[in-house]
Amino acid sequence: MSLKQLIHKCINNETKAQSELYQLYSSKLFSICLKYSRNYAEAEDNLQDAFVTIFNKISQYKHKGSFEGWLKRITINTALQRYRNQGVFEIIDESKIEVVEVTIDDDFDISIDFLLQIIQELPDRYRLVFNLYVMDGYSHKDIADMLKITTGTSKSNLARARMILIEKIEAYKASLNSQSL
């Protein structure tokens, strides 16, 4: 069955087609949910909510652009919806933003599991901006629009997220060095 046929059957609420669509895309979309969630259980909830939205709005997909890209946008927006209007973000004066350059020793290997763990441990506002900017390539203007914050707040939250991640990586490196002594 072609993707177009699968989408058409999902529009007609055919559960077998919905199940097939879920099987095709759930693992990719779950990895997105993990990036934007505090933990595994919250990621599962976000995935479930994203698929409910996908099935409710699938008739709005116009076969222009990537279907997978459309699914990813819905998934990201679903995860972000949990944080909108919760007062997660504080507005920052752009004139007080300090630019932080981040460098990590290229010879040091960090496991993807450790990296995901420390990203998930970031406070919500930092984790969301970090993932949107670094992992998904959104601009600060786009992030500001998505999260209903200023571009300055986005920039500040990104800088703070980077500083926290560097501190955690440096602490991790130090603990490994002390164990090898």
Coordinates of C-alpha atoms in Angstrom, one line a residue:
M1 CA 0.0 0.0 0.0
S2 CA 1.4 3.4 -0.9
L3 CA 1.7 6.2 1.6
K4 CA -1.0 8.2 -0.1
Q5 CA -3.4 5.2 0.2
L6 CA -2.5 4.7 3.8
I7 CA -3.2 8.4 4.6
H8 CA -6.5 8.1 2.8
K9 CA -7.5 5.1 4.8
C10 CA -6.5 6.9 8.0
I11 CA -8.7 9.8 7.0
N12 CA -11.6 7.3 6.8
N13 CA -10.7 6.1 10.3
E14 CA -9.7 2.6 9.3
T15 CA -8.1 1.2 12.4
K16 CA -5.9 -1.2 10.5
A17 CA -4.4 1.7 8.5
Q18 CA -4.0 3.7 11.7
S19 CA -2.2 0.8 13.3
E20 CA 0.1 0.5 10.2
L21 CA 0.9 4.3 10.3
Y22 CA 1.7 4.0 14.0
Q23 CA 4.0 1.0 13.3
L24 CA 5.8 3.0 10.5
Y25 CA 6.4 6.2 12.5
S26 CA 6.1 5.5 16.2
S27 CA 9.8 4.8 16.9
K28 CA 11.0 8.0 15.1
L29 CA 8.3 10.1 16.7
F30 CA 9.1 8.6 20.1
S31 CA 12.7 9.7 19.9
I32 CA 11.4 13.2 19.3
C33 CA 9.1 12.9 22.4
L34 CA 12.1 11.7 24.5
K35 CA 14.0 14.9 23.6
Y36 CA 11.2 17.1 24.7
S37 CA 10.1 15.2 27.8
R38 CA 11.3 15.0 31.3
N39 CA 11.3 11.2 31.3
Y40 CA 10.3 8.1 29.5
A41 CA 6.8 8.0 30.9
E42 CA 6.1 11.6 29.8
A43 CA 7.5 10.8 26.4
E44 CA 5.1 7.9 26.1
D45 CA 2.2 10.2 27.0
N46 CA 3.4 12.8 24.5
L47 CA 3.6 10.1 21.7
Q48 CA 0.1 9.0 22.5
D49 CA -1.2 12.6 22.4
A50 CA 0.7 13.2 19.2
F51 CA -1.0 10.3 17.5
V52 CA -4.4 11.3 18.7
T53 CA -3.8 14.7 17.1
I54 CA -2.3 13.2 13.9
F55 CA -5.3 11.0 13.4
N56 CA -7.7 13.9 14.2
K57 CA -5.9 16.2 11.7
I58 CA -4.7 13.8 9.0
S59 CA -7.3 15.1 6.6
Q60 CA -5.5 18.5 6.8
Y61 CA -2.3 17.1 5.3
K62 CA -2.3 18.3 1.7
H63 CA 0.4 16.0 0.2
K64 CA 2.8 19.0 -0.1
G65 CA 6.1 18.6 1.5
S66 CA 7.3 15.7 3.6
F67 CA 4.6 13.7 5.4
E68 CA 7.3 12.7 8.0
G69 CA 8.1 16.4 8.5
W70 CA 4.4 17.1 9.1
L71 CA 4.3 14.3 11.7
K72 CA 7.4 15.7 13.4
R73 CA 5.9 19.2 13.6
I74 CA 2.7 17.8 15.2
T75 CA 4.8 15.7 17.6
I76 CA 7.0 18.6 18.7
N77 CA 4.0 20.9 19.1
T78 CA 2.2 18.3 21.1
A79 CA 5.2 18.0 23.5
L80 CA 5.5 21.8 23.7
Q81 CA 1.8 22.2 24.5
R82 CA 2.5 20.7 28.0
Y83 CA 4.7 23.7 28.8
R84 CA 2.8 26.6 27.2
N85 CA 0.9 28.7 29.7
Q86 CA 2.5 27.0 32.7
G87 CA 4.8 29.9 33.5
V88 CA 7.8 27.8 32.6
F89 CA 9.5 30.8 30.9
E90 CA 10.6 34.0 32.4
I91 CA 11.0 37.0 30.1
I92 CA 14.7 38.2 29.8
D93 CA 15.9 41.6 28.9
E94 CA 17.8 41.1 25.6
S95 CA 20.4 43.8 26.6
K96 CA 21.5 41.6 29.5
I97 CA 22.1 38.4 27.5
E98 CA 25.6 37.1 27.7
V99 CA 26.8 35.1 24.7
V100 CA 28.4 31.8 25.8
E101 CA 30.8 29.9 23.5
V102 CA 30.8 26.2 24.2
T103 CA 33.7 23.9 23.4
I104 CA 34.0 20.3 24.4
D105 CA 37.2 18.3 24.1
D106 CA 36.8 16.4 20.8
D107 CA 38.9 13.4 22.2
F108 CA 36.3 12.7 24.9
D109 CA 33.5 10.2 24.0
I110 CA 30.1 10.6 25.6
S111 CA 27.5 8.0 25.2
I112 CA 24.3 9.0 23.6
D113 CA 22.4 7.6 26.6
F114 CA 24.4 9.9 29.0
L115 CA 23.8 12.9 26.7
L116 CA 20.1 12.2 26.5
Q117 CA 19.9 11.8 30.2
I118 CA 21.6 15.1 31.0
I119 CA 19.5 16.9 28.4
Q120 CA 16.3 15.4 30.0
E121 CA 17.5 16.6 33.4
L122 CA 17.6 20.2 32.2
P123 CA 14.9 22.5 33.6
D124 CA 11.9 22.5 31.1
R125 CA 12.6 26.0 29.7
Y126 CA 16.2 25.2 29.0
R127 CA 15.6 21.7 27.6
L128 CA 12.9 22.9 25.2
V129 CA 14.9 25.7 23.8
F130 CA 18.1 23.6 23.6
N131 CA 16.3 20.9 21.6
L132 CA 14.5 23.2 19.3
Y133 CA 17.6 25.2 18.5
V134 CA 20.4 22.6 18.6
M135 CA 18.7 19.3 17.7
D136 CA 15.9 20.5 15.4
G137 CA 17.5 23.6 13.9
Y138 CA 14.8 26.2 14.6
S139 CA 15.8 29.9 14.8
H140 CA 15.4 31.9 17.9
K141 CA 12.6 33.8 16.3
D142 CA 10.7 30.5 15.5
I143 CA 11.3 29.3 19.0
A144 CA 10.0 32.5 20.4
D145 CA 6.8 32.2 18.3
M146 CA 6.3 28.6 19.2
L147 CA 6.8 29.1 23.0
K148 CA 5.3 32.5 23.2
I149 CA 8.5 34.1 24.6
T150 CA 10.9 36.7 23.3
T151 CA 13.9 36.0 21.2
G152 CA 16.0 37.2 24.0
T153 CA 14.5 34.7 26.4
S154 CA 15.2 32.0 23.8
K155 CA 18.8 33.1 23.5
S156 CA 19.3 33.3 27.3
N157 CA 17.7 29.9 27.9
L158 CA 20.0 28.3 25.2
A159 CA 23.1 29.9 26.8
R160 CA 22.1 28.6 30.3
A161 CA 21.3 25.1 28.9
R162 CA 24.7 25.0 27.3
M163 CA 26.4 26.1 30.5
I164 CA 24.6 23.4 32.6
L165 CA 25.4 20.7 30.1
I166 CA 29.1 21.7 30.0
E167 CA 29.2 21.6 33.9
K168 CA 27.6 18.1 33.9
I169 CA 30.0 16.8 31.2
E170 CA 33.0 18.3 33.0
A171 CA 31.8 16.7 36.3
Y172 CA 31.4 13.4 34.5
K173 CA 34.8 13.6 32.9
A174 CA 36.3 14.4 36.4
S175 CA 34.6 11.4 37.9
L176 CA 35.9 9.1 35.2
N177 CA 39.4 10.5 35.7
S178 CA 39.3 9.9 39.4
Q179 CA 38.1 6.3 38.9
S180 CA 41.0 5.6 36.6
L181 CA 43.6 6.7 39.1

